[in-house]
XYZ file of C-alpha atoms in Angstrom:
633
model
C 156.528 60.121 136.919
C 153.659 60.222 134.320
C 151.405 60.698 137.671
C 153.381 63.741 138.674
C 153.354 65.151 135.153
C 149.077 64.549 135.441
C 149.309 66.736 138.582
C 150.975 69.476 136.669
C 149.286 69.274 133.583
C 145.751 69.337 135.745
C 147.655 72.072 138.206
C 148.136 74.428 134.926
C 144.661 74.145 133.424
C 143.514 75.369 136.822
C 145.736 78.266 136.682
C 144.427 79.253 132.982
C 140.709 78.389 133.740
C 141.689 81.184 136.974
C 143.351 83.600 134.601
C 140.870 83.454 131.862
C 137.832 83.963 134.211
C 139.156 87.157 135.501
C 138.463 88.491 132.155
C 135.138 89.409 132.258
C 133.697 90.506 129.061
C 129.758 92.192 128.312
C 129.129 92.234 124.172
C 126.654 95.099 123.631
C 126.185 96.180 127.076
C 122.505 98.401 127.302
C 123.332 101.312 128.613
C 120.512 103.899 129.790
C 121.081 107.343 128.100
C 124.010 109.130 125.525
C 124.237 112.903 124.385
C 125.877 111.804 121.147
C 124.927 109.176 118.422
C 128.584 109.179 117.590
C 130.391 106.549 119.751
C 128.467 103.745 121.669
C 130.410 100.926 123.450
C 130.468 97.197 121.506
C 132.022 95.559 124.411
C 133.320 95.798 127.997
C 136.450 93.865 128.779
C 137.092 93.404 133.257
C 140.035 91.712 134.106
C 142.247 92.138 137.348
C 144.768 95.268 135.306
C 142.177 96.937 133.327
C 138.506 97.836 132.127
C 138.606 98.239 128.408
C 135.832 99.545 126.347
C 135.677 98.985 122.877
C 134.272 101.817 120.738
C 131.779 101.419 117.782
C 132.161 105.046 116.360
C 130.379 106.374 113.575
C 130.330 109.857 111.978
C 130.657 111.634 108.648
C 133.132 110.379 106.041
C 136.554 112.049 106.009
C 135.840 113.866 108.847
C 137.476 113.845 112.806
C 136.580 112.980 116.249
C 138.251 113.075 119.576
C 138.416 111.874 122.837
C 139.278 113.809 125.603
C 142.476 112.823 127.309
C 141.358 113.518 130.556
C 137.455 111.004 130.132
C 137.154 108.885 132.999
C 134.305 106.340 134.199
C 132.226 106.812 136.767
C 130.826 103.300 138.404
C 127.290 103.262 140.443
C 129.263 103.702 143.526
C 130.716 107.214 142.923
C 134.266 105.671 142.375
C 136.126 107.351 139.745
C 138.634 105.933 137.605
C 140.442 108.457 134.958
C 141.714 106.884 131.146
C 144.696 105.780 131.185
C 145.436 105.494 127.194
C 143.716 104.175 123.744
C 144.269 101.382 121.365
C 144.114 102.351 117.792
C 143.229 105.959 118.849
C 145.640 109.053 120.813
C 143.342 110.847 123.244
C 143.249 114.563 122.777
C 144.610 113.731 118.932
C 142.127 113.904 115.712
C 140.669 110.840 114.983
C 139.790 110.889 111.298
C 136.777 108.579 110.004
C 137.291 106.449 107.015
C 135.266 106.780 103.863
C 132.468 104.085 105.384
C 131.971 106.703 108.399
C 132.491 103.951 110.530
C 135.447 103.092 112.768
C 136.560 100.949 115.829
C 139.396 102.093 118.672
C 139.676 101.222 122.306
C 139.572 102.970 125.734
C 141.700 101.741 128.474
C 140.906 102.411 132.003
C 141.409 101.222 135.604
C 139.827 98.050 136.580
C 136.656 98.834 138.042
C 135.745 97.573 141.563
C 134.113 94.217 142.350
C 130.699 95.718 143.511
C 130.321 97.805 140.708
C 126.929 96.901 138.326
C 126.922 100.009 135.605
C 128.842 103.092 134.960
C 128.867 106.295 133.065
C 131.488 107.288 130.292
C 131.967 111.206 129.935
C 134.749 113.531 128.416
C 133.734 115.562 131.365
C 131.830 118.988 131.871
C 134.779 121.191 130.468
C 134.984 119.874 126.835
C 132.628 121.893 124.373
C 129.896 119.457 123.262
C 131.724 116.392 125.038
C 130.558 112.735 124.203
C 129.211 111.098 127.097
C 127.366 107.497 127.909
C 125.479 106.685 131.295
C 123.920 104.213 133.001
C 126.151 101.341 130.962
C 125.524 97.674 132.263
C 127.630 95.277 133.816
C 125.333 92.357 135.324
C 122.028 93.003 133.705
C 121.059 92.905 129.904
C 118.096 94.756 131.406
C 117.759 98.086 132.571
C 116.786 99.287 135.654
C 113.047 100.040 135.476
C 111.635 103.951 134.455
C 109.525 105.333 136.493
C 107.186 107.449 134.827
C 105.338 110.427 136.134
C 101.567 110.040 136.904
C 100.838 112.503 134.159
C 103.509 110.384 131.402
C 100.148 108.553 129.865
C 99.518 106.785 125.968
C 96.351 108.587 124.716
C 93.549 105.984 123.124
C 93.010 107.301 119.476
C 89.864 107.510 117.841
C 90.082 105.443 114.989
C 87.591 107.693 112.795
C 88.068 111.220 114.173
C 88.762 113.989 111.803
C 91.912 116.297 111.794
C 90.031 119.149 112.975
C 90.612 123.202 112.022
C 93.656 125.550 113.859
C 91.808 127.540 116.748
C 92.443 131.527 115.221
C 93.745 133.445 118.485
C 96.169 135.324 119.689
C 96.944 134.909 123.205
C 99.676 133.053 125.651
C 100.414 129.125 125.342
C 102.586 127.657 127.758
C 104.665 124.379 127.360
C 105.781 122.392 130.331
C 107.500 119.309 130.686
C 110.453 116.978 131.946
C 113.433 114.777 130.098
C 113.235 111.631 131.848
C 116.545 110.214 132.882
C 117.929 113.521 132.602
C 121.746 114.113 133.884
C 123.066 117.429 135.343
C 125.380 118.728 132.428
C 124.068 116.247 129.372
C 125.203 119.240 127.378
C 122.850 118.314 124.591
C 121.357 121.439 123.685
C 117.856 121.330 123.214
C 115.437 123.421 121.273
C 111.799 124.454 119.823
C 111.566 125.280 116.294
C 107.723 127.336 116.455
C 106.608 126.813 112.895
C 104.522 130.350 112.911
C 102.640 129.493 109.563
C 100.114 132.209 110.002
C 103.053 134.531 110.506
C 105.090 133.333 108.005
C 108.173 132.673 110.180
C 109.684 130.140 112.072
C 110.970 130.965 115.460
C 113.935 129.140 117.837
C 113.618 129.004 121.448
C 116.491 127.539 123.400
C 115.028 125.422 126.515
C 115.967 126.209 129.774
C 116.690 122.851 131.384
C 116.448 122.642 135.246
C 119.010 119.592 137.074
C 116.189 117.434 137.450
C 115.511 117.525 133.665
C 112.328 119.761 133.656
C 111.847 122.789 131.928
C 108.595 125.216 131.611
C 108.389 128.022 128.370
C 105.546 130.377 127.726
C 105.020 131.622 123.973
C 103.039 134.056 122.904
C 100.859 132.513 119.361
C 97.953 133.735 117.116
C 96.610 130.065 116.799
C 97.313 126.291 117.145
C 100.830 126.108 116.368
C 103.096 123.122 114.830
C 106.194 122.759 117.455
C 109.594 120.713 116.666
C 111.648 119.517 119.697
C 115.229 118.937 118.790
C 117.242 116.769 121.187
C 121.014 117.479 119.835
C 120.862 116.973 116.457
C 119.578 113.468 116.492
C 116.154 113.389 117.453
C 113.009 115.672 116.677
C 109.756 115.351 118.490
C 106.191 116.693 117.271
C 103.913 118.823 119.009
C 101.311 121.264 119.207
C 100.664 124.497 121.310
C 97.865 126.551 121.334
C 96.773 130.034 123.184
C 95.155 129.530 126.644
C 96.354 125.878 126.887
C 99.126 123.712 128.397
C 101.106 121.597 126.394
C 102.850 118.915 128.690
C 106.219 116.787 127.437
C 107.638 114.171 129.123
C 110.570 112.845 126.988
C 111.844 109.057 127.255
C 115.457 109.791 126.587
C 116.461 106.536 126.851
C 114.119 105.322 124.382
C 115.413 107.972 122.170
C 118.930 106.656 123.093
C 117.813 102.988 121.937
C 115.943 104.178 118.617
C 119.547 105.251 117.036
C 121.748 102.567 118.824
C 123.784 100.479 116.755
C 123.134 97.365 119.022
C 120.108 97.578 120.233
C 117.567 99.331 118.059
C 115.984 96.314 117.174
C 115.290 95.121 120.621
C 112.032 95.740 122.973
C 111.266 99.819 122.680
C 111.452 101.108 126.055
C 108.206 102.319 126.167
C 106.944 105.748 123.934
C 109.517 108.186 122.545
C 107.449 111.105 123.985
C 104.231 111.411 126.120
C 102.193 114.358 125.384
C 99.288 116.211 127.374
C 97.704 119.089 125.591
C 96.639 120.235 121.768
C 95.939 117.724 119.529
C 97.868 115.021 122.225
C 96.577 112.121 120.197
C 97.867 113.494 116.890
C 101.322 114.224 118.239
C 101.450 111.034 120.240
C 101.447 109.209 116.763
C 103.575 111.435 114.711
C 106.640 110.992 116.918
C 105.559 106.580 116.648
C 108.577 105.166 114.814
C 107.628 105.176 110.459
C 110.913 105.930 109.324
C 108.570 105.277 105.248
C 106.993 108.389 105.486
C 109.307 110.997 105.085
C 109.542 111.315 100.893
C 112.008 114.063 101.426
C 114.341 112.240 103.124
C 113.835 109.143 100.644
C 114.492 111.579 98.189
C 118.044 112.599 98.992
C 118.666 109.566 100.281
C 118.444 108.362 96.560
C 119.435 111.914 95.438
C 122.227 109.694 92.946
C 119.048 108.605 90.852
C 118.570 111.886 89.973
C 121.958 112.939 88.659
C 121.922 113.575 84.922
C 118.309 113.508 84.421
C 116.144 116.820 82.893
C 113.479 118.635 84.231
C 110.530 116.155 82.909
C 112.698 112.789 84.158
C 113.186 114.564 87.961
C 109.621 115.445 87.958
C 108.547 111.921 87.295
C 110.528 110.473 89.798
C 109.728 112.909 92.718
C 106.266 111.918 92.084
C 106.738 108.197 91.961
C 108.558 109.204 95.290
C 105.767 111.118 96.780
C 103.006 108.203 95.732
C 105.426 105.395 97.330
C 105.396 107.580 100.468
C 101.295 108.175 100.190
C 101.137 104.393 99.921
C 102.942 103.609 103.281
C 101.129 106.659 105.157
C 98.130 104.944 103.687
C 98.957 101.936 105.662
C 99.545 103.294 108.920
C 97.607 101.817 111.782
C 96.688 105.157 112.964
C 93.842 107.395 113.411
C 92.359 109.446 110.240
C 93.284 112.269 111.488
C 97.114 111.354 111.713
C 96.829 110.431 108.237
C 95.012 113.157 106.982
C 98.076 115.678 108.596
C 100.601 113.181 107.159
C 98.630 113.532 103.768
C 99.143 117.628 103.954
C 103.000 117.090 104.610
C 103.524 114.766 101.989
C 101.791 117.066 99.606
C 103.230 120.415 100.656
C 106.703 118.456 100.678
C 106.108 117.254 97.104
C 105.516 120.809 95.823
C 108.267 121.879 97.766
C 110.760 119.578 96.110
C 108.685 120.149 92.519
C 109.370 123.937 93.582
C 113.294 123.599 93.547
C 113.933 120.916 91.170
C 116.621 122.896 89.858
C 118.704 123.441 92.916
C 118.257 119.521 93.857
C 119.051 118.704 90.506
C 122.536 120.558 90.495
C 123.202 118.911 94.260
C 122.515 115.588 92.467
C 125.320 116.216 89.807
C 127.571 117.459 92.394
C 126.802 114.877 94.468
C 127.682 112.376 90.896
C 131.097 114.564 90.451
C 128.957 115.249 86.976
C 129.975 118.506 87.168
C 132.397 121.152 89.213
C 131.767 123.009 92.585
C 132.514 126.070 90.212
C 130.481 124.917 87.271
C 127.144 124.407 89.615
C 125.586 128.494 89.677
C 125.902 128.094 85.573
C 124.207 124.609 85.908
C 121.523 125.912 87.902
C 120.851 128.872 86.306
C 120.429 126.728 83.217
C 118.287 124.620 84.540
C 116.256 126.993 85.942
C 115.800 128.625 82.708
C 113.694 125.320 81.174
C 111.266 125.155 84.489
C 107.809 126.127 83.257
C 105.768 128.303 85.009
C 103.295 125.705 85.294
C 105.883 122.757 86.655
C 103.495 122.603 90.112
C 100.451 123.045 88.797
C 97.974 125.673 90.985
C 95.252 123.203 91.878
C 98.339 121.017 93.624
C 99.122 124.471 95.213
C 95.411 124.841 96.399
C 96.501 121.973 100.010
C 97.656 125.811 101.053
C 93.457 127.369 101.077
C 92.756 124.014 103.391
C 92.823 125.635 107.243
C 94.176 121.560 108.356
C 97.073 122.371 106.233
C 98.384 125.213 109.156
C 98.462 122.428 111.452
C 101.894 121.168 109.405
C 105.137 122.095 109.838
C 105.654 121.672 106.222
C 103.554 124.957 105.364
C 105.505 128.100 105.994
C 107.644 126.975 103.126
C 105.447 126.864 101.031
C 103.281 129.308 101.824
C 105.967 131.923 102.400
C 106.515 131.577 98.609
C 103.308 131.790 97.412
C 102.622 135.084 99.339
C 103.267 137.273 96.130
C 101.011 135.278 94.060
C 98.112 135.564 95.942
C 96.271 137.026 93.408
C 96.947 135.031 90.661
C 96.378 132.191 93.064
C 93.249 133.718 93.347
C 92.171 133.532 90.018
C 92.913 130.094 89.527
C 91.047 128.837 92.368
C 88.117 131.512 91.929
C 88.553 132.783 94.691
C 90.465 135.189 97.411
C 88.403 134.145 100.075
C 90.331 131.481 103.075
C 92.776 130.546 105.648
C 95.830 131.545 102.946
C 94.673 134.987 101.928
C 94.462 135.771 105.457
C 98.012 134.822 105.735
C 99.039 136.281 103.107
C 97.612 139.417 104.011
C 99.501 138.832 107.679
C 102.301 137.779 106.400
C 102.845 141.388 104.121
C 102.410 143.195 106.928
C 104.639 141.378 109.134
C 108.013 141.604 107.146
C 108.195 144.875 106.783
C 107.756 144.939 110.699
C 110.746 142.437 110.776
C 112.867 144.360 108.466
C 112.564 147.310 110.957
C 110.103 149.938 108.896
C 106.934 150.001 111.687
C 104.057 150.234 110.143
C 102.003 153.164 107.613
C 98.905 155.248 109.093
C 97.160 152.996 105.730
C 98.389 149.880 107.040
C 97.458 150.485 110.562
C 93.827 151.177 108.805
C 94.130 147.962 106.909
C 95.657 146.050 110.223
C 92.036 147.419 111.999
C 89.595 145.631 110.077
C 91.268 142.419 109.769
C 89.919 139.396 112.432
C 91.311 140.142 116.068
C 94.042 137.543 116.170
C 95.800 139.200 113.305
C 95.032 142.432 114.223
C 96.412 142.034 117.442
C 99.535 139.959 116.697
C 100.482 143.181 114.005
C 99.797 145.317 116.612
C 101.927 144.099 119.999
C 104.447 143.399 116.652
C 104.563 146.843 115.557
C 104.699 148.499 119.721
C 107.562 146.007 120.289
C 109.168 147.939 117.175
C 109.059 151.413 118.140
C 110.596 150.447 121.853
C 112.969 148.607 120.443
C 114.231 151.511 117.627
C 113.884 153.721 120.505
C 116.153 151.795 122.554
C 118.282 151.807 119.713
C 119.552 155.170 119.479
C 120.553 155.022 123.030
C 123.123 152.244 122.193
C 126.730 151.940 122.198
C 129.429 149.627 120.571
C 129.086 149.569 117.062
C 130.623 151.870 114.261
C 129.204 151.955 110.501
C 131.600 152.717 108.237
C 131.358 154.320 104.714
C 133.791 152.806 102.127
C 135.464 155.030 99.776
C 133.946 155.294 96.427
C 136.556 156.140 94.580
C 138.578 153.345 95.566
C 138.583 150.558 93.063
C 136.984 146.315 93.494
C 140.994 145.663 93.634
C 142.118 147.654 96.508
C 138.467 147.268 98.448
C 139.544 144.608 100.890
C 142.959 146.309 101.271
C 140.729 149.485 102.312
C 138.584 148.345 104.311
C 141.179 146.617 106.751
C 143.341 149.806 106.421
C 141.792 151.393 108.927
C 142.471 148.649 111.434
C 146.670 148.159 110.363
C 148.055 146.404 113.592
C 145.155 144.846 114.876
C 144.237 141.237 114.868
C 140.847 141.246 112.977
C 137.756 138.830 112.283
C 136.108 139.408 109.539
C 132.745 138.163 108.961
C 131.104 138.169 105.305
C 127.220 138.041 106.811
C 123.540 139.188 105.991
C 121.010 139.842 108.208
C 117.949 137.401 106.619
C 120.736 134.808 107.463
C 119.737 132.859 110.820
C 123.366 131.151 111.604
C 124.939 134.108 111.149
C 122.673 135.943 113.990
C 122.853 132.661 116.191
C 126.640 132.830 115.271
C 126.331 136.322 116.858
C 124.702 135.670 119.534
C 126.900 132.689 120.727
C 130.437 135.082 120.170
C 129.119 137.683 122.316
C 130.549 136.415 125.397
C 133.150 135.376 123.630
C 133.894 139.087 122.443
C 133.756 140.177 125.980
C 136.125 137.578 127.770
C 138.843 138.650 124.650
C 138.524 142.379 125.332
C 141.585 143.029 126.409
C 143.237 141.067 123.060
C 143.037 144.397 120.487
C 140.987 142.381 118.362
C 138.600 143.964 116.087
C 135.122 142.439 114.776
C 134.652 143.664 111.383
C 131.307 142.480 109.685
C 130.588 142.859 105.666
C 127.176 141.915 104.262
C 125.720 143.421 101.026
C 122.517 145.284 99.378
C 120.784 141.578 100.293
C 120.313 143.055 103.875
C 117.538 145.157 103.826
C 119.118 148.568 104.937
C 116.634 149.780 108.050
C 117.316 145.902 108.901
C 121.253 146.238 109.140
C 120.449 149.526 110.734
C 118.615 148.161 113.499
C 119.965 145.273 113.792
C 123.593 146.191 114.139
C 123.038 147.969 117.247
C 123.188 144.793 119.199
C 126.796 143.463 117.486
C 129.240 145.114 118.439
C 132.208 145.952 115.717
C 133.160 147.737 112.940
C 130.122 147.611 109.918
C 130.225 148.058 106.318
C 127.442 147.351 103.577
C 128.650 146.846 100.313
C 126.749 147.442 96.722
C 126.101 144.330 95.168
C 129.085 144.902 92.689
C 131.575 145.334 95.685
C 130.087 142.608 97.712
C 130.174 140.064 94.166
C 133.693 140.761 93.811
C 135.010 139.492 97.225
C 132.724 136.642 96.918
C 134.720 135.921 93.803
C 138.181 137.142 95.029
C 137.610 135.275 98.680
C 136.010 132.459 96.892
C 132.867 133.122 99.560
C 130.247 130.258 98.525
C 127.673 131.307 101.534
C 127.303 132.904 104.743
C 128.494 133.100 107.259
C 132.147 133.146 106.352
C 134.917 134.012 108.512
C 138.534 135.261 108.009
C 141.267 135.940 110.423
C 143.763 138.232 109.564
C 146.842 138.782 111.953
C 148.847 141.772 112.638
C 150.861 141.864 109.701
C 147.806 141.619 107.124
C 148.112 137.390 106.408
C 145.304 135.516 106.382
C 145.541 133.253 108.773
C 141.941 131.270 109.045
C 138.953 130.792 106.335
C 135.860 128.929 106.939
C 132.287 129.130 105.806
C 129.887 128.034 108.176
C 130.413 128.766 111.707
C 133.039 126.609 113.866
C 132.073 127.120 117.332
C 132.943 129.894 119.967
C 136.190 127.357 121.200
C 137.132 127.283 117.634
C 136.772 130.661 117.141
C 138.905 131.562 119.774
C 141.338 128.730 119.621
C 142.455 130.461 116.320
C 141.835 134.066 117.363
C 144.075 133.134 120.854
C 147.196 132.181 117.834
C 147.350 135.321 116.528
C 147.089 137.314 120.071
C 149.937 136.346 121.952
């Protein structure tokens, strides 16, 4: 008997030591490339019913995420398998994040077949901005080897080389490239921020990415330019481009991917963030090194609680101590002078920029401390403001904008762009108007008033002709793409301005205003024209406005004396709706009445005249007409 209840007992274990090795379970698989720094698998549970991933998620505080109810995985094979429900989460429900920002939920799938060694994650191609994970591992804490292109090379740096001067030309520069482990439909936008410092204006340019990941972009510049790369909103890469030159990218994504992993950022890099051909290759090779010490700005709001409560000298003191901790670690750097040098000029320009709006960081500190009231903070600031002396950033500090290097960072339009109007007292203090920022400032004149639509004077065109050809010529293709473009203007179509009564009273302006429109569903959108998310806003609604056509919906935009008038008038051409400019008492009092805190802000008002959505900021195009789509049918 006792041998017979051996045989069972042994005849049992077997079955459990069966059942428990059919679940199969990876902690921390690697996984090759994301779109999203928002949700990265922990763990990957097999067994003979099920493949369940469990999800690390992190995001802002108090704020949702979701997960599509149709996401599926896709393994190495091309097999399929769709999600079958969550644990601690309801697909296609909002997932609110705690007040750590961090969460944990599960994904339940299929079990995946045998044979299969990886597979992607993906909400799939039709949800806006979609999360999405490929390349995950199931028999490998290795990845499968990159392949780099012949041209994807680390530059030797010369130790002792000096940052050397912008080239001065205006001319064609053309940027070429390819995201390595690139997937058809990442939809991660990516971007170029041109940091135009001898225009005094920054400029976006949306990349065109091809299947295969590469891309190609020709810009027209009036010298060695500073270039950001943004992948998403994660990641920004440093480059140069200059006229008459290539500048070649080839972007390790799934280095990028490993840099912000939760898991695995501490492991073996996969090789460079970025490999770089072109302008200044060395330079940009080391900027985009991993040094997360040397950026005092972000130190500095990192911290921004130290600052709550404290006056102007206090702040001052401790955005310097900030600013010499930051010098000491760039100090440090095992890179070439020339690196440093550049790094120097940010950290300098970024100091005076912070110095420069102490009183605006100051009131974010004490909001940040509940010190003081969302309503309370234009009173704080003003009062603040107030006890800044004119002599707070002293003008030899401001002199890092005379040194030519100091175009080379994209840390100088800023500052620069503030300093244009005091270019001669700058002048005096230095003893001198002669140098790289006069000239700029000089451009930089001219060039607004080009952007704000008035082309320029017979005097100016006189002044424009003996400045140094690459100005000269950047005002000049400037001003001729003007004129076409007021030209083409008048022949368009689509747009209405409207006049607003003046007799009718602050009360009753809203109420007239939407009069007009009684029956119709209407946006509204409180905007200005110097604002760039409300143009990019625009810009992204325009097909938008066209698929919703047929809907009797009517785009009304407000904006204020802010926008420059020949600006709204030439600008509005190309959004198509009903306009109206207020005076700045009529535009003040719907701030206050709407409680408008910035642009741009949107309402939706239905048929009957109720409000029926507010939000500053812009929510998306499928937001936008999610809530438009409510008050349609």
């Amino acid at each position: 008997m006792r041998h017979i209840h051996f045989i069972l007992a042994g005849f049992l274990l077997c079955i459990c030591c069966t059942l428990q090795a059919k679940n199969r379970v990876i902690d921390q698989p690697p996984f090759i490339v994301r779109n999203t720094t928002s949700i990265e698998v922990s763990k990957v549970v097999l067994s003979d019913t099920a493949t369940v991933l469990h999800i690390y998620a992190k995001y802002r505080p108090k704020y949702w995420i979701q997960i599509a109810p149709d996401s599926y995985l896709t393994d190495n094979n091309g097999e399929t398998y769709q999600l079958r429900s969550g644990i601690g989460i309801i697909p296609g429900k909002e997932f609110w994040m705690p007040e750590s920002g961090e969460a944990e939920f599960q994904l339940v799938f299929p079990p995946l077949s045998d044979n299969a060694t990886s597979f992607d994650f993906t909400e799939g191609e039709k949800v806006e901005n979609g999360f999405s994970i490929w390349g995950i591992q199931l028999k490998s804490k290795k990845l499968p080897e990159l392949a780099l292109p012949q041209n994807a090379v680390v530059h030797k740096a010369d130790p002792n080389a000096e940052l050397p001067e912008p080239a001065i030309q205006y001319g064609k520069a053309m940027l070429k490239g390819k995201l390595l482990d690139s997937r058809p439909n990442m939809a991660m936008p990516i971007s170029i921020a041109v940091w135009e410092n001898i225009k005094g204006d920054i400029t976006d340019i949306p990349l065109d990415i091809q299947p295969d990941g590469s891309f190609t972009k020709e810009v027209t510049l009036p010298g060695t330019t500073p270039c950001t790369m943004y992948l998403g909103r994660e990641h920004m890469l440093q480059f140069f481009m200059e006229p008459g030159k290539t500048t070649e990218i080839y972007v390790n994504l799934r280095e990028a991917s490993r840099r912000k992993s939760k898991f695995h950022s501490e492991g073996k890099p996969y090789g460079e963030m970025v490999y770089i051909n072109g302008p200044l290759e060395t330079v940009a090779q080391e900027l985009n090194g991993n040094h997360p010490d040397i950026d005092m700005q972000d130190k500095l709001y990192q911290n921004i609680a130290a600052l709550a409560g404290k006056d102007i000298d206090a702040a001052k003191a401790y955005v310097l101590q900030i600013s010499d901790e930051t010098q000491e670690a760039i100090d440090k750097l095992p890179y070439s002078a020339s690196t440093r040098q550049l790094l120097t000029i940010n950290n300098k320009l970024i100091t005076n920029a912070m110095l420069s709006s102490v009183a605006s960081i100051l009131t974010s500190a004490a909001l940040h401390a509940n010190l003081i009231k969302r309503e309370e903070a234009n009173n704080y600031y003003q009062e603040l403001s107030r006890k800044v002396p004119a002599n707070y950033v002293s003008d030899e500090d401001m002199s890092i904008l005379n040194v030519p290097q100091a175009v080379l960072s994209n840390q100088y339009v800023q500052m620069a762009s503030r300093n244009v109007e005091r270019s001669g007292e700058l002048a005096k203090a230095w003893g001198t108007d002669k140098g790289i920022f006069f000239d700029i400032a000089r451009n930089v004149t001219l060039y607004r008033g080009i952007k704000n639509f008035t082309p320029l004077t017979d005097e100016q065109k006189a002044t424009v002709a003996a400045m140094p050809a690459a100005y000269r010529e950047m005002l000049t293709a400037a001003n001729d793409e003007l004129l076409a473009q007021l030209e083409a203007n008048k022949k368009k179509t689509g747009y209405t301005i409207n006049q607003v009564d003046a007799n009718v009273s602050n009360e009753d302006l809203f109420t007239s205003i939407i009069s007009k429109f009684k029956g119709k569903v209407l946006l509204v959108d409180f905007w200005a024209t110097w604002c760039g998310p409300c143009r990019m806003a625009n810009k992204m609604m325009a097909p938008m406005k066209e698929e919703l056509k047929d809907k009797d919906i009517v785009y009304l935009y407000i904006t204020g004396e802010t926008s420059p008038l020949k600006t709204w008038e030439n600008m509005i051409p190309d959004i198509h709706g009903e306009h109206f400019r207020l005076t700045d008492a009529q535009w003040k009092y719907l701030s206050d009445a709407f409680k408008i805190e910035g642009v741009p802000t949107y309402l939706i008002v239905d048929r009957e005249g109720n409000t029926t959505f507010r939000q500053t900021g812009f929510p998306g195009v499928e937001k936008m007409k999610e809530e438009l789509l409510k008050v349609t049918k």
